[in-house]
Amino acid sequence: MWHVISGRMTGVSRQPRVAVELVPVAAHQAEVAALLSRTEIQRLPVEDCLGSALAADVTAPIPLPPFDNSAMDGYAVHCADIAGAGEATPVTLPVVEDIPAGRGDAPALQRGQAHRIMTGALLPAGTEAVIPVEATDGGVDRVEIHAPIEAGKHLRRAGSDVELGELVARAGDRLSAARIGVAAALGIAELPVHRKPRVLVLSTGSELTEPGRPLEAGRIYESNGVMLAAAVREAGGIATRLRIVPDDVEEFRAAVDPYLAEVDLLLTTGGVSAGAYEVVKDALTGQGVEFRKVAMQPGMPQGAGTYRGVPVITLPGNPVSALVSFEVFVRPALLAASGFREVHRPTTSATLDGQALRSPAGKRQFRRGRYHFDTGVVRVLGAQGSHLLSAMAESNCLLEIPESTISVDPGSAVTVWLLDDPQNRSVPGSGRQ
């Protein structure tokens, strides 16, 4: 038995303890997480590692840059030689050497000389600064310099970006384009990564029609499978989407069984409620999968277990319920199995704008919303109906309302899960609770 908690909070009303026959969200999260084992480690070429989780720390085998080099196209000089240079009083120096990028035998720079040098080229010994070509007449044999320069200007010192032996990536980091670039710059050709989980995604329902086909009376287009396969890929997994399976137990098993040896997870949507024709529940009950009601809205009907040795997570059929359930249960489990260190969405406290919210007693509610990073204010988008997907598409966060809370007034603090921030802004104090 699970109980609603009572208490007080400014702008939030609560009700007395009420017993309900529901599984707590945290308990179902833990069961789902335990289903998936961490995938094995493999070594891949760096160009094939995008989006994977690094399986071991990476330290720099060389410094970056590996040698002192020029940050500009210009001339290597001694600062004292051009201390009096100006537009009206230019200083002329002989150009003794030409040093393009890639030349490895640049001779030392002597006093009273200049070496013409390109961006990224090895600095000759004795160089105190590089005067940009824009401050000169661009001479080849002799150069006229029109400005003085400070020592150290336009020089890139060896190791100024990464020192030899420095930790550049940690096990569990997501390999972004930038991290892959650093690895390549360090001369690393392969990286150890966790294999991406393989997920079979299945939508059920005799009412479903594949997008692109004519829509008959009483039918709807199948969206959950497409949406959840995209969510799996976004979370770093490899998704295989089965086409629509009708509400028939034998057809369900015949569609699923051939794939079981090739996947790490079977993810279904629909067919898990209390009505008739609930094909997923009918096919998997007694086969290792347990179905229950979880204390949340949307997404109360859930299932988890194993079928013929393969982990199974069953989600509701309403699209918002399915996607919210994926965020709460499936995404963290997939990321953990993939080897990632951070598996939860970042959270922050926001100020509720707009109308007061009502939440059912004893259930953790997730509402779609738009969080404004500049003001810290959040506004709910759309009604609560779990079939209203368009508001979810416009949302960049989920508002999390605890089981003990039945109403939240405007101006109150609420916890939000940040789903999307194109500008990748940091949020002070954010982090999963």
Coordinates of C-alpha atoms in Angstrom, one line a residue:
M1 CA 0.0 0.0 0.0
W2 CA 1.3 3.5 -0.8
H3 CA 0.2 6.7 0.9
V4 CA -0.2 10.4 -0.1
I5 CA 2.0 12.7 2.0
S6 CA 0.5 15.7 3.7
G7 CA 2.3 19.0 4.4
R8 CA 2.3 22.7 3.8
M9 CA 4.0 25.0 1.2
T10 CA 3.4 28.6 0.3
G11 CA 0.9 28.8 -2.6
V12 CA 0.3 25.1 -2.5
S13 CA -2.6 23.3 -0.9
R14 CA -2.4 19.7 0.3
Q15 CA -4.9 17.1 1.5
P16 CA -4.8 14.5 4.3
R17 CA -3.3 11.1 3.8
V18 CA -5.2 8.9 1.4
A19 CA -4.4 5.2 0.6
V20 CA -4.3 4.3 -3.0
E21 CA -3.6 1.1 -4.9
L22 CA -0.8 2.4 -7.1
V23 CA 2.9 1.7 -7.6
P24 CA 5.1 4.7 -6.8
V25 CA 6.9 6.3 -9.7
A26 CA 10.3 5.7 -8.1
A27 CA 9.6 2.0 -7.6
H28 CA 8.7 1.5 -11.3
Q29 CA 11.8 3.5 -12.3
A30 CA 14.0 1.2 -10.3
E31 CA 12.5 -1.9 -11.8
V32 CA 12.8 -0.6 -15.3
A33 CA 16.4 0.4 -14.7
A34 CA 17.3 -3.0 -13.4
L35 CA 16.0 -4.7 -16.5
L36 CA 18.8 -3.4 -18.7
S37 CA 22.5 -4.4 -18.4
R38 CA 25.3 -2.2 -19.5
T39 CA 26.3 -3.0 -23.0
E40 CA 29.7 -4.4 -23.9
I41 CA 32.7 -2.3 -24.8
Q42 CA 34.0 -2.1 -28.3
R43 CA 36.7 -0.1 -30.0
L44 CA 35.6 2.1 -33.0
P45 CA 37.3 4.5 -35.3
V46 CA 36.8 8.0 -33.9
E47 CA 34.6 9.1 -36.8
D48 CA 32.1 6.3 -35.9
C49 CA 31.8 7.3 -32.3
L50 CA 29.4 10.2 -32.5
G51 CA 26.8 10.0 -29.8
S52 CA 28.3 7.0 -28.0
A53 CA 29.4 6.8 -24.4
L54 CA 33.1 6.7 -23.8
A55 CA 34.1 3.6 -21.9
A56 CA 37.4 4.7 -20.4
D57 CA 39.2 8.0 -19.5
V58 CA 41.3 9.5 -22.2
T59 CA 44.5 11.4 -21.5
A60 CA 46.5 13.4 -23.9
P61 CA 49.4 11.4 -25.5
I62 CA 50.8 14.7 -26.9
P63 CA 50.4 18.3 -26.0
L64 CA 48.1 20.6 -28.0
P65 CA 49.4 22.4 -29.9
P66 CA 52.3 20.0 -30.2
F67 CA 54.8 22.8 -30.9
D68 CA 55.0 26.6 -30.6
N69 CA 53.3 28.1 -33.7
S70 CA 52.1 31.3 -35.2
A71 CA 48.5 32.4 -34.6
M72 CA 48.6 34.8 -37.6
D73 CA 49.9 35.2 -41.1
G74 CA 52.7 37.7 -40.7
Y75 CA 56.4 38.0 -39.7
A76 CA 58.3 36.6 -36.8
V77 CA 60.3 39.4 -35.1
H78 CA 62.2 40.6 -32.1
C79 CA 60.1 43.3 -30.4
A80 CA 63.0 45.6 -29.8
D81 CA 63.7 45.7 -33.5
I82 CA 60.4 47.4 -34.2
A83 CA 59.8 49.3 -31.0
G84 CA 59.8 52.6 -32.8
A85 CA 57.7 51.6 -35.8
G86 CA 54.7 53.7 -36.8
E87 CA 52.7 54.8 -39.9
A88 CA 55.0 57.8 -40.3
T89 CA 58.1 56.0 -39.0
P90 CA 58.1 52.5 -40.5
V91 CA 60.9 50.0 -39.7
T92 CA 62.3 48.0 -42.6
L93 CA 63.8 44.5 -41.9
P94 CA 65.3 41.9 -44.2
V95 CA 63.1 38.8 -44.7
V96 CA 65.6 36.0 -44.2
E97 CA 63.3 32.9 -44.3
D98 CA 59.8 31.9 -45.5
I99 CA 58.0 29.5 -43.2
P100 CA 54.8 27.9 -44.4
A101 CA 52.7 25.6 -42.3
G102 CA 54.2 22.2 -42.3
R103 CA 57.9 23.2 -42.5
G104 CA 59.8 21.5 -39.7
D105 CA 63.3 23.0 -40.0
A106 CA 62.8 26.7 -39.4
P107 CA 66.2 28.3 -38.5
A108 CA 66.5 30.5 -35.5
L109 CA 65.5 34.2 -35.8
Q110 CA 68.4 36.6 -35.3
R111 CA 68.2 40.2 -34.1
G112 CA 67.6 42.6 -37.0
Q113 CA 65.8 40.0 -39.1
A114 CA 62.3 39.0 -39.9
H115 CA 60.9 35.6 -41.0
R116 CA 57.7 35.5 -43.0
I117 CA 55.4 33.0 -41.4
M118 CA 52.0 31.5 -41.9
T119 CA 49.2 30.6 -39.4
G120 CA 50.0 27.3 -37.7
A121 CA 53.7 27.3 -38.8
L122 CA 56.5 26.2 -36.5
L123 CA 57.9 29.3 -34.7
P124 CA 61.6 29.8 -35.2
A125 CA 63.7 29.9 -32.0
G126 CA 64.1 33.4 -30.8
T127 CA 60.7 34.7 -31.9
E128 CA 59.2 37.1 -29.4
A129 CA 56.0 38.0 -31.4
V130 CA 54.4 37.7 -34.8
I131 CA 53.5 41.0 -36.4
P132 CA 50.3 40.6 -38.6
V133 CA 50.7 41.1 -42.3
E134 CA 48.1 43.8 -42.1
A135 CA 50.6 46.0 -40.1
T136 CA 53.2 45.7 -42.9
D137 CA 53.6 46.2 -46.6
G138 CA 53.6 42.4 -47.1
G139 CA 57.2 42.4 -48.5
V140 CA 58.9 39.2 -49.5
D141 CA 62.6 40.1 -49.5
R142 CA 62.3 43.1 -47.2
V143 CA 59.3 44.1 -45.1
E144 CA 58.2 47.5 -44.0
I145 CA 56.6 47.3 -40.5
H146 CA 54.2 50.1 -39.5
A147 CA 53.5 49.3 -35.8
P148 CA 55.3 48.0 -32.6
I149 CA 54.2 44.9 -30.9
E150 CA 54.3 43.4 -27.4
A151 CA 56.2 40.2 -26.6
G152 CA 54.0 37.1 -26.8
K153 CA 51.5 38.5 -29.2
H154 CA 50.0 36.1 -31.8
L155 CA 52.0 33.1 -30.5
R156 CA 50.5 29.7 -29.7
R157 CA 52.6 27.9 -27.1
A158 CA 52.9 24.1 -27.1
G159 CA 50.4 22.7 -24.6
S160 CA 48.5 25.9 -24.2
D161 CA 45.3 24.1 -25.1
V162 CA 46.0 20.6 -23.7
E163 CA 49.0 19.6 -21.7
L164 CA 50.8 16.2 -22.1
G165 CA 49.0 13.6 -19.9
E166 CA 46.0 15.9 -19.2
L167 CA 42.6 14.2 -18.8
V168 CA 40.5 15.3 -21.9
A169 CA 37.5 13.1 -21.5
R170 CA 36.0 10.9 -18.8
A171 CA 34.4 7.5 -19.0
G172 CA 30.6 8.1 -19.4
D173 CA 31.0 11.3 -21.4
R174 CA 28.9 11.6 -24.6
L175 CA 31.2 11.7 -27.6
S176 CA 30.1 14.9 -29.3
A177 CA 31.6 16.3 -32.5
A178 CA 33.9 18.5 -30.4
R179 CA 35.2 15.6 -28.3
I180 CA 35.8 13.6 -31.4
G181 CA 37.7 16.5 -32.8
V182 CA 39.9 16.7 -29.8
A183 CA 40.7 13.0 -30.0
A184 CA 41.6 13.3 -33.6
A185 CA 43.8 16.3 -32.9
L186 CA 45.6 14.2 -30.3
G187 CA 46.3 11.5 -32.9
I188 CA 43.9 9.0 -31.4
A189 CA 42.4 6.8 -34.2
E190 CA 40.1 4.6 -32.1
L191 CA 38.1 5.0 -28.9
P192 CA 36.6 2.5 -26.5
V193 CA 32.8 3.0 -26.4
H194 CA 29.8 1.1 -25.1
R195 CA 27.8 -0.5 -27.8
K196 CA 24.5 1.3 -28.5
P197 CA 21.5 -0.6 -27.2
R198 CA 19.3 -2.2 -29.9
V199 CA 15.6 -1.5 -29.3
L200 CA 12.6 -3.1 -31.1
V201 CA 9.7 -0.6 -31.1
L202 CA 6.2 -1.9 -31.6
S203 CA 2.9 -0.1 -31.9
T204 CA -0.3 -2.2 -31.6
G205 CA -3.9 -1.4 -32.6
S206 CA -6.2 -2.5 -35.3
E207 CA -7.3 1.1 -35.7
L208 CA -3.8 2.3 -36.8
T209 CA -2.9 3.3 -40.4
E210 CA 0.7 3.8 -41.6
P211 CA 1.4 7.5 -42.5
G212 CA 1.1 8.1 -46.2
R213 CA -1.8 5.8 -46.8
P214 CA -5.5 6.8 -47.2
L215 CA -7.2 7.1 -43.8
E216 CA -10.4 5.1 -43.5
A217 CA -13.3 5.9 -41.2
G218 CA -12.7 5.0 -37.6
R219 CA -8.9 4.8 -38.0
I220 CA -6.0 7.0 -37.1
Y221 CA -2.5 7.4 -38.3
E222 CA 0.2 5.6 -36.4
S223 CA 2.5 8.1 -34.6
N224 CA 3.7 6.5 -31.4
G225 CA 6.1 4.0 -33.0
V226 CA 7.6 6.7 -35.2
M227 CA 7.9 9.0 -32.2
L228 CA 9.4 6.4 -29.8
A229 CA 11.9 5.2 -32.4
A230 CA 13.0 8.8 -32.7
A231 CA 13.2 9.1 -28.9
V232 CA 15.3 5.9 -28.7
R233 CA 17.8 7.3 -31.3
E234 CA 17.9 10.7 -29.6
A235 CA 18.8 8.8 -26.4
G236 CA 21.7 7.1 -28.2
G237 CA 20.0 3.7 -29.0
I238 CA 19.5 1.9 -32.3
A239 CA 15.8 1.6 -33.1
T240 CA 14.0 -0.9 -35.3
R241 CA 10.4 -0.1 -35.7
L242 CA 7.9 -2.9 -36.5
R243 CA 5.0 -1.9 -38.6
I244 CA 1.5 -1.9 -37.1
V245 CA 0.5 -5.1 -35.3
P246 CA -3.3 -5.6 -35.0
D247 CA -5.1 -6.6 -31.8
D248 CA -4.4 -10.3 -32.1
V249 CA -2.2 -12.2 -29.6
E250 CA -0.9 -14.7 -32.1
E251 CA -0.1 -12.1 -34.7
F252 CA 1.7 -10.1 -32.0
R253 CA 3.9 -13.0 -31.0
A254 CA 4.6 -13.9 -34.6
A255 CA 5.7 -10.3 -35.3
V256 CA 7.9 -10.0 -32.3
D257 CA 9.5 -13.4 -31.9
P258 CA 11.9 -13.3 -34.9
Y259 CA 13.6 -10.2 -33.6
L260 CA 14.2 -11.2 -30.0
A261 CA 17.6 -12.7 -30.6
E262 CA 18.9 -9.4 -32.1
V263 CA 17.7 -6.8 -29.6
D264 CA 18.4 -5.6 -26.0
L265 CA 14.9 -4.3 -25.4
L266 CA 11.4 -4.7 -26.6
L267 CA 9.5 -1.4 -26.3
T268 CA 5.7 -1.5 -26.9
T269 CA 3.1 1.2 -26.9
G270 CA -0.6 0.5 -26.5
G271 CA -2.6 -2.5 -25.5
V272 CA -1.9 -2.3 -21.7
S273 CA -5.0 -0.7 -20.3
A274 CA -8.0 -2.3 -18.6
G275 CA -10.3 -2.6 -21.5
A276 CA -10.9 -5.3 -24.1
Y277 CA -8.5 -6.0 -26.9
E278 CA -5.5 -5.1 -24.9
V279 CA -3.2 -7.3 -27.0
V280 CA 0.2 -6.5 -25.3
K281 CA -1.2 -7.4 -21.9
D282 CA -3.0 -10.5 -23.2
A283 CA 0.2 -11.7 -25.0
L284 CA 2.7 -11.1 -22.2
T285 CA 0.8 -11.7 -19.0
G286 CA 2.1 -14.9 -17.5
Q287 CA 5.1 -14.7 -19.8
G288 CA 7.4 -12.8 -17.5
V289 CA 6.0 -9.3 -17.8
E290 CA 4.1 -7.6 -15.0
F291 CA 1.4 -5.0 -15.6
R292 CA 0.5 -2.4 -13.0
K293 CA -0.8 1.1 -12.4
V294 CA 1.8 3.7 -11.6
A295 CA 1.0 6.7 -9.5
M296 CA 1.5 9.3 -12.2
Q297 CA -0.5 11.3 -14.7
P298 CA -0.3 10.9 -17.6
G299 CA 1.0 7.3 -18.0
M300 CA -0.7 5.3 -15.3
P301 CA -0.8 1.9 -17.1
Q302 CA 2.7 0.4 -17.4
G303 CA 4.4 -2.9 -17.7
A304 CA 7.9 -4.3 -17.3
G305 CA 9.7 -7.6 -17.2
T306 CA 11.2 -10.1 -19.6
Y307 CA 9.8 -12.1 -22.5
R308 CA 11.8 -15.1 -23.6
G309 CA 14.8 -13.6 -21.9
V310 CA 14.5 -10.2 -23.5
P311 CA 13.8 -7.1 -21.3
V312 CA 10.3 -5.6 -22.1
I313 CA 8.9 -2.2 -21.3
T314 CA 5.3 -1.6 -22.2
L315 CA 4.0 2.0 -22.4
P316 CA 0.4 3.4 -22.7
G317 CA -1.1 4.1 -26.1
N318 CA -2.0 7.7 -25.8
P319 CA 0.8 9.6 -27.4
V320 CA 1.5 12.1 -24.6
S321 CA 1.4 9.3 -22.1
A322 CA 3.8 7.3 -24.2
L323 CA 6.3 10.1 -24.6
V324 CA 6.2 11.2 -20.9
S325 CA 6.5 7.6 -19.8
F326 CA 9.6 7.3 -22.1
E327 CA 11.1 10.4 -20.4
V328 CA 10.4 9.1 -16.9
F329 CA 11.3 5.4 -17.3
V330 CA 12.9 4.4 -20.6
R331 CA 15.3 7.2 -21.4
P332 CA 17.3 7.0 -18.1
A333 CA 17.5 3.2 -18.3
L334 CA 18.7 3.3 -21.9
L335 CA 21.4 5.9 -21.1
A336 CA 22.6 3.9 -18.1
A337 CA 22.8 0.8 -20.2
S338 CA 24.7 2.7 -22.9
G339 CA 27.4 3.6 -20.3
F340 CA 26.5 7.3 -19.8
R341 CA 27.4 9.0 -16.5
E342 CA 24.6 11.5 -16.7
V343 CA 21.3 9.8 -17.4
H344 CA 18.6 12.3 -16.1
R345 CA 17.3 15.5 -17.7
P346 CA 18.6 18.6 -15.9
T347 CA 16.0 20.1 -13.6
T348 CA 15.6 23.6 -12.1
S349 CA 13.1 25.5 -10.0
A350 CA 10.8 27.8 -11.9
T351 CA 8.1 30.3 -11.1
L352 CA 4.6 29.3 -12.4
D353 CA 2.9 31.8 -14.6
G354 CA -0.7 31.8 -15.8
Q355 CA -3.5 29.9 -14.1
A356 CA -3.5 27.7 -11.0
L357 CA -2.9 24.0 -11.6
R358 CA -4.9 21.1 -10.3
S359 CA -3.3 17.7 -9.7
P360 CA -4.9 14.4 -8.7
A361 CA -4.2 13.3 -5.2
G362 CA -1.7 10.6 -4.8
K363 CA -0.3 10.9 -8.4
R364 CA 2.8 12.6 -9.6
Q365 CA 1.7 14.8 -12.4
F366 CA 3.8 15.9 -15.4
R367 CA 2.6 18.9 -17.4
R368 CA 3.9 20.2 -20.7
G369 CA 5.4 23.7 -20.5
R370 CA 7.5 26.4 -21.9
Y371 CA 10.4 27.5 -19.6
H372 CA 11.9 31.0 -20.2
F373 CA 15.6 30.9 -19.4
D374 CA 15.9 34.7 -19.2
T375 CA 13.2 35.1 -16.5
G376 CA 13.0 31.7 -14.8
V377 CA 9.2 31.6 -15.4
V378 CA 7.3 28.6 -16.8
R379 CA 3.9 28.5 -18.4
V380 CA 1.8 25.4 -19.0
L381 CA 1.1 24.6 -22.6
G382 CA -2.2 22.9 -23.7
A383 CA -4.7 21.0 -21.7
Q384 CA -3.9 17.9 -19.6
G385 CA -5.4 15.4 -22.1
S386 CA -3.0 12.6 -22.9
H387 CA -4.0 12.6 -26.6
L388 CA -3.0 16.2 -27.1
L389 CA 0.4 15.8 -28.7
S390 CA 0.8 19.2 -30.4
A391 CA 1.4 21.0 -27.1
M392 CA 4.1 18.5 -26.3
A393 CA 5.8 19.4 -29.6
E394 CA 5.9 23.0 -28.5
S395 CA 7.2 22.3 -25.0
N396 CA 10.8 22.6 -23.8
C397 CA 10.1 21.2 -20.3
L398 CA 7.9 19.1 -18.1
L399 CA 6.5 20.5 -14.9
E400 CA 6.8 17.8 -12.1
I401 CA 4.1 18.1 -9.5
P402 CA 4.6 15.8 -6.5
E403 CA 2.1 13.2 -5.4
S404 CA 1.2 15.2 -2.2
T405 CA 0.3 18.3 -4.1
I406 CA -3.3 18.9 -5.4
S407 CA -3.0 22.5 -6.5
V408 CA -0.3 25.0 -7.4
D409 CA -1.0 28.8 -7.4
P410 CA 0.6 31.2 -9.9
G411 CA 3.8 32.6 -8.5
S412 CA 4.7 29.3 -6.7
A413 CA 7.9 27.5 -7.3
V414 CA 7.7 24.3 -9.4
T415 CA 10.3 21.8 -10.5
V416 CA 10.8 21.5 -14.3
W417 CA 12.6 19.0 -16.3
L418 CA 14.5 20.7 -19.2
L419 CA 13.9 18.8 -22.4
D420 CA 15.3 21.1 -25.0
D421 CA 17.5 24.2 -25.0
P422 CA 18.9 24.9 -28.5
Q423 CA 21.3 27.5 -27.1
N424 CA 22.6 25.0 -24.5
R425 CA 22.4 27.6 -21.7
S426 CA 23.4 26.6 -18.2
V427 CA 20.8 26.8 -15.4
P428 CA 22.2 27.7 -12.0
G429 CA 21.3 25.1 -9.4
S430 CA 20.0 22.6 -11.9
G431 CA 20.3 18.9 -11.4
R432 CA 18.2 15.8 -10.8
Q433 CA 16.8 15.4 -7.3

